[in-house]
PDB file of C-alpha atoms and ligand atoms in Angstrom:
ATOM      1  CA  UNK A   1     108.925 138.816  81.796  1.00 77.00           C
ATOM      2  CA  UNK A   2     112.586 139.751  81.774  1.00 81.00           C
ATOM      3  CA  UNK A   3     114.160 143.125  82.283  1.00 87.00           C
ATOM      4  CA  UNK A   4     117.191 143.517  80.134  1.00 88.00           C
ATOM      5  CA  UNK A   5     119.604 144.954  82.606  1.00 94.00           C
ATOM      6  CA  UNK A   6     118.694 143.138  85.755  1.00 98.00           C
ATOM      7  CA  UNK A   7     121.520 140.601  87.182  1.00 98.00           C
ATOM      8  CA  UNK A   8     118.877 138.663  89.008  1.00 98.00           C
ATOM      9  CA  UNK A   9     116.820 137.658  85.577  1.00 98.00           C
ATOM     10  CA  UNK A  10     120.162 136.553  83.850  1.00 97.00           C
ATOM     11  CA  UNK A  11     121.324 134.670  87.143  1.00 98.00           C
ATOM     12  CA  UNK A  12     117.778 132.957  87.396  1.00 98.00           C
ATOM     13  CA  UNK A  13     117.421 131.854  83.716  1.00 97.00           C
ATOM     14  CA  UNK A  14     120.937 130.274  84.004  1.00 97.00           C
ATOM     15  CA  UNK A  15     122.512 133.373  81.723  1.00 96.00           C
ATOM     16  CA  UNK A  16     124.836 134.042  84.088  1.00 97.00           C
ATOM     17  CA  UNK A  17     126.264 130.742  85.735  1.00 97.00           C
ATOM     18  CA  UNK A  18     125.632 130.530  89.540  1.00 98.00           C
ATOM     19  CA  UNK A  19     126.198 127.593  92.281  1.00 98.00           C
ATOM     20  CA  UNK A  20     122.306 126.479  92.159  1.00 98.00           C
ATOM     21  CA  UNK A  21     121.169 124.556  94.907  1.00 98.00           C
ATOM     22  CA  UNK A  22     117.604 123.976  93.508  1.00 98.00           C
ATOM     23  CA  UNK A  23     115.984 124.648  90.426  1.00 98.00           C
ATOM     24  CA  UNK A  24     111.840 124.445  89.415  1.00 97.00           C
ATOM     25  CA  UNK A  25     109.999 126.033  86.575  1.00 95.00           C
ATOM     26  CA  UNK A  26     109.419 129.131  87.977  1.00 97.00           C
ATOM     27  CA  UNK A  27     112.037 129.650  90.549  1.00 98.00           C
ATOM     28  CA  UNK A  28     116.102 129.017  90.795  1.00 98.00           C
ATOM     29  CA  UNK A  29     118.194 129.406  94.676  1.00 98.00           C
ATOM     30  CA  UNK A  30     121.200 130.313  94.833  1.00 98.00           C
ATOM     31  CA  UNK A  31     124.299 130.485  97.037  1.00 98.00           C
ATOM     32  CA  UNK A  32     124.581 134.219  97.640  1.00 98.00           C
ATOM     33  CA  UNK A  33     127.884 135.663  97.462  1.00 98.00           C
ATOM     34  CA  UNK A  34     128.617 138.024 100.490  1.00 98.00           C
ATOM     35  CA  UNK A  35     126.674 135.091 102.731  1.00 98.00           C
ATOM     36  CA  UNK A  36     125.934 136.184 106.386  1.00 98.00           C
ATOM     37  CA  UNK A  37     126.642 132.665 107.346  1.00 98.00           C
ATOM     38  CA  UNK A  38     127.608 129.163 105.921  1.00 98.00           C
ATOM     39  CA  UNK A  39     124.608 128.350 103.446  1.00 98.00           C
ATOM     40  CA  UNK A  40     123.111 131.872 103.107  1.00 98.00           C
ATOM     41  CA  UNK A  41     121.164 131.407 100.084  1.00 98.00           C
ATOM     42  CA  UNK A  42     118.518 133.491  97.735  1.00 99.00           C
ATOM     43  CA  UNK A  43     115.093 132.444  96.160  1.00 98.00           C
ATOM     44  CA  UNK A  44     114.877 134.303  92.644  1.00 98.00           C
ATOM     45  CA  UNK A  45     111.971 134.072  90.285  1.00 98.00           C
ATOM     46  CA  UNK A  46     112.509 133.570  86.779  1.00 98.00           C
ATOM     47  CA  UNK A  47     110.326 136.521  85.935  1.00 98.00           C
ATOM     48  CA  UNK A  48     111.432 139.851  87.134  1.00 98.00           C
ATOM     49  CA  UNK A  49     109.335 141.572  89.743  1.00 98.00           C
ATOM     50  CA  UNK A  50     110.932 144.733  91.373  1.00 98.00           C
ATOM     51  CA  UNK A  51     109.632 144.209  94.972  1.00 98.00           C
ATOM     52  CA  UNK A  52     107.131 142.609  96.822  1.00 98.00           C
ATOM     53  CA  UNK A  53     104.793 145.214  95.781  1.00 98.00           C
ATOM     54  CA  UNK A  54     104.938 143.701  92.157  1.00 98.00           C
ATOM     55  CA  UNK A  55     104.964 139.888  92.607  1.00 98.00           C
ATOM     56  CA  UNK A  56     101.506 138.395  92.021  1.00 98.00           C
ATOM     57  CA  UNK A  57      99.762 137.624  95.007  1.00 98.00           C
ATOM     58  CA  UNK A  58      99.833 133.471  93.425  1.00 97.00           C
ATOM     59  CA  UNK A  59     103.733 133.794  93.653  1.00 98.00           C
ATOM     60  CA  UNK A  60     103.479 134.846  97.732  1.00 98.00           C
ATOM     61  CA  UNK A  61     102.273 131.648  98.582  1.00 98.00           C
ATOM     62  CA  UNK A  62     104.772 129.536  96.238  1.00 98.00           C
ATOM     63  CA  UNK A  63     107.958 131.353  97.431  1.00 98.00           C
ATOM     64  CA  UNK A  64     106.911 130.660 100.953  1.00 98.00           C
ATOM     65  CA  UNK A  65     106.414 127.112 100.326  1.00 98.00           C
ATOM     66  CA  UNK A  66     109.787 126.963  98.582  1.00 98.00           C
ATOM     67  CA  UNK A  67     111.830 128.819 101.349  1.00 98.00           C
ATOM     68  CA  UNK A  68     110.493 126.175 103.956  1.00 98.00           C
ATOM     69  CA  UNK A  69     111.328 122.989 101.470  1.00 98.00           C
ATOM     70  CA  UNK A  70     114.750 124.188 101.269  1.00 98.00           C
ATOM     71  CA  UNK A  71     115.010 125.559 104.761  1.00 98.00           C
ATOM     72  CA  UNK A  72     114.154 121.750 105.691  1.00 98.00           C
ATOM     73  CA  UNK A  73     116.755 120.239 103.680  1.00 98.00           C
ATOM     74  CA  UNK A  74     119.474 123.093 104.698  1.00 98.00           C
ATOM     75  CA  UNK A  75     118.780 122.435 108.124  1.00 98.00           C
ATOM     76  CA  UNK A  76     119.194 119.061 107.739  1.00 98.00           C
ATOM     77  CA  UNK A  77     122.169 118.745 105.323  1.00 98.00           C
ATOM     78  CA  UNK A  78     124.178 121.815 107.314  1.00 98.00           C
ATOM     79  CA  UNK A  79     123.545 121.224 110.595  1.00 98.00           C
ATOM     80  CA  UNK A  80     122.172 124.844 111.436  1.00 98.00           C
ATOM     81  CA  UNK A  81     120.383 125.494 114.899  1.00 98.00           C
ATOM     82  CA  UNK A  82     118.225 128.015 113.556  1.00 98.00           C
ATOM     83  CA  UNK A  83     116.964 129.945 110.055  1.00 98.00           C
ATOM     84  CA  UNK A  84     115.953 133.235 109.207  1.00 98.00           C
ATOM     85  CA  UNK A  85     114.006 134.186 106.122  1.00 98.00           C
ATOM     86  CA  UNK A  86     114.761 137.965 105.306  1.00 98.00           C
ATOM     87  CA  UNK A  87     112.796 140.245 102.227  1.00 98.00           C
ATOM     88  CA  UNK A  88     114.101 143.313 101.547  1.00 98.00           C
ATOM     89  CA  UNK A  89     111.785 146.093  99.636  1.00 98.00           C
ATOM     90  CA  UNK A  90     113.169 149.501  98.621  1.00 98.00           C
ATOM     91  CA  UNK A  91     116.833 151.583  99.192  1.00 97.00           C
ATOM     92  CA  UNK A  92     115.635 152.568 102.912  1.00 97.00           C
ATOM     93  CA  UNK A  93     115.142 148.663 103.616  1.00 97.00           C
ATOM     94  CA  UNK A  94     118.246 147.817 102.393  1.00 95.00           C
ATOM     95  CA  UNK A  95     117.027 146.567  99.320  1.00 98.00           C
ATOM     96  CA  UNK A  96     120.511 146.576  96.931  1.00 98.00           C
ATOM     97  CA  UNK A  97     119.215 144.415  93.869  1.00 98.00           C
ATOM     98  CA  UNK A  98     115.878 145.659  92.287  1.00 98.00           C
ATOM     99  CA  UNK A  99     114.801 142.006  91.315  1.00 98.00           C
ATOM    100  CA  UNK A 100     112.760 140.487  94.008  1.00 98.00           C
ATOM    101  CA  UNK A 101     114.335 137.766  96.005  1.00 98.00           C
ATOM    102  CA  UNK A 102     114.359 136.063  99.601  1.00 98.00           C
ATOM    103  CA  UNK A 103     117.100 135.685 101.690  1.00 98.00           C
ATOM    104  CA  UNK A 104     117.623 132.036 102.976  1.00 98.00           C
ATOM    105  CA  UNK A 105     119.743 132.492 106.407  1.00 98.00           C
ATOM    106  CA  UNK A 106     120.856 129.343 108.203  1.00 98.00           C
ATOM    107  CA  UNK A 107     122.025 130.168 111.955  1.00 98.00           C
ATOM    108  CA  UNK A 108     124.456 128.403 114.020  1.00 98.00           C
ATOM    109  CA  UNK A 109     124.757 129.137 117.506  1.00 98.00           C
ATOM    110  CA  UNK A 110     127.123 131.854 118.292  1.00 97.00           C
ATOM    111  CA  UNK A 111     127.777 132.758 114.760  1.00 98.00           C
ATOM    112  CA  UNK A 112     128.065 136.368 115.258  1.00 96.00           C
ATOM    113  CA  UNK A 113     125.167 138.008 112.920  1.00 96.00           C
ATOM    114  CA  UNK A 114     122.886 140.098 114.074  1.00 92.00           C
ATOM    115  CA  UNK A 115     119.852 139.808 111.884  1.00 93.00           C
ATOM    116  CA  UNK A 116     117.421 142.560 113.889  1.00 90.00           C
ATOM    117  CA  UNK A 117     116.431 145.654 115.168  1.00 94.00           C
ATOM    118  CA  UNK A 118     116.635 147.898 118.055  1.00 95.00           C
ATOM    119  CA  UNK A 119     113.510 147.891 119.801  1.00 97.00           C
ATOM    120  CA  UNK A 120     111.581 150.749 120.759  1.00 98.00           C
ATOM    121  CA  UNK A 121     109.233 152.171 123.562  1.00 97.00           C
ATOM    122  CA  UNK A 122     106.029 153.511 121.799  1.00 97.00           C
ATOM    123  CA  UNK A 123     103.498 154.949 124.175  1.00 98.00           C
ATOM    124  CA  UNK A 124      99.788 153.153 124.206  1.00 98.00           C
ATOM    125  CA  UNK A 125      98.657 156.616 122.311  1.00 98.00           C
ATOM    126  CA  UNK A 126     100.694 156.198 119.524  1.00 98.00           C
ATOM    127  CA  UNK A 127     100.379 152.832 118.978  1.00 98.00           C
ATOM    128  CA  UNK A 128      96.858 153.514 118.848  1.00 98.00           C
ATOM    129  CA  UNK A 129      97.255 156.242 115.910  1.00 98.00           C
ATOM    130  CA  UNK A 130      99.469 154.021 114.085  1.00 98.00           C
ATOM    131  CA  UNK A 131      96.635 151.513 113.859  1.00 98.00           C
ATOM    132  CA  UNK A 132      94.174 154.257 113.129  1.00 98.00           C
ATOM    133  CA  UNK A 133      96.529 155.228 110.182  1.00 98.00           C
ATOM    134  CA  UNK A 134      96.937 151.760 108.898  1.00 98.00           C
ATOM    135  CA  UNK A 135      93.336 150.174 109.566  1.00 98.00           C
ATOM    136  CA  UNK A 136      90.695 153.326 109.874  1.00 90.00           C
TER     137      UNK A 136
HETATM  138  P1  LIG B   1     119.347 142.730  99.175  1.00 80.22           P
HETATM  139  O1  LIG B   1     120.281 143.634  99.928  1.00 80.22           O
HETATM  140  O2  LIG B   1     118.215 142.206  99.971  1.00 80.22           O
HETATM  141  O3  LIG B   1     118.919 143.351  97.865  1.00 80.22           O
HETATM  142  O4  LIG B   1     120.203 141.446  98.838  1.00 80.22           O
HETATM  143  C1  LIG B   1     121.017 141.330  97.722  1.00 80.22           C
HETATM  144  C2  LIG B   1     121.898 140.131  97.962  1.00 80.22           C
HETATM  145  O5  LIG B   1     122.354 139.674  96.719  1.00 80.22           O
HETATM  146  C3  LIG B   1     123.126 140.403  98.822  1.00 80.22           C
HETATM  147  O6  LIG B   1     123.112 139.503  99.936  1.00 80.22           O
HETATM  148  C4  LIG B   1     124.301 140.132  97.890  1.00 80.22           C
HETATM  149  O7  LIG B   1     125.375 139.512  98.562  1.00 80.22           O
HETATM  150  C5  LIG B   1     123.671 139.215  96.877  1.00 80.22           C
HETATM  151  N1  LIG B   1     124.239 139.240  95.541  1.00 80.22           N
HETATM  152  C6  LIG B   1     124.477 140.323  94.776  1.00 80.22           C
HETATM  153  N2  LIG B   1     124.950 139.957  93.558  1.00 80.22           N
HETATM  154  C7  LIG B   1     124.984 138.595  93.561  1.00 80.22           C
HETATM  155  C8  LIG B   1     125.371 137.612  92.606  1.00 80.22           C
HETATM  156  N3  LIG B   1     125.825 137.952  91.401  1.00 80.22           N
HETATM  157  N4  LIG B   1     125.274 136.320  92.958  1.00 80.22           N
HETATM  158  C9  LIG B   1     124.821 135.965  94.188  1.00 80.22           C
HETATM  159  N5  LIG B   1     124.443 136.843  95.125  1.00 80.22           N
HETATM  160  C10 LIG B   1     124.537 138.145  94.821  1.00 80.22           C
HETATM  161 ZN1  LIG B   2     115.148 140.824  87.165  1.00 80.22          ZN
END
């Protein structure tokens, strides 16, 4: 399925040109276009899912497959030290396109991006509750 006004669809299904690195019937990846680093690169499905919360639980286990194929050749054919895969889902995750899609980072020693978080200092108590909220 396609959603009319989505940038991602027309990008995947070639409707919108794009520098392609690999193409399959489901899936296209693309060079992204405000990269972090040399190489950053997206996985799109063809079919429009909003989020993670919407891509068919089949379509997990086939993106992660694809973002380690390519992550193998990238690493190989740039040179990179490193690689971080990187999903955003929803505004407050800094999701900016609506169409899901994986992030493809290739890291080079002292490349300046900092792809993280600050850590915190939860007590044992809370951690406990969180689990009880999650799991019970
Ligand atoms: P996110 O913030 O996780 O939604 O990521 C959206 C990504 O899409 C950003 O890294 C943008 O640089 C990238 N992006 C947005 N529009 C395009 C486009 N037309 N072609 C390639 N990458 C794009
Ligand atoms: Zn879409």
């Amino acid at each position: 399925m396609k959603e009319e006004s989505c940038i991602f669809c027309k990008i995947a299904n070639g409707e919108i040109p794009s520098e392609t690195l690999y193409e399959e019937e489901g899936y296209r990846v693309i060079l992204d276009l405000g990269p972090a680093t040399r190489g950053h690169a997206l996985i799109l499905p063809k079919d429009h899912y909003a989020s993670l919360y919407e891509l068919p639980d089949e379509k997990c286990g086939e993106v992660l497959r694809l973002a380690k194929k390519m992550a193998v050749r990238m690493t190989d054919r740039l040179g990179c030290s490193g690689f971080n895969l990187v999903q955003n889902n929803g505004e407050s995750a800094g999701q900016t396109v609506r169409h899901f899609h994986m992030h493809l980072i290739p890291r080079y020693d002292g490349d300046g991006q900092e792809i993280g978080w600050k850590p915190g200092k939860p007590e044992q108590e809370e951690l406990k509750e969180i689990r009880k909220t999650i799991c019970g």
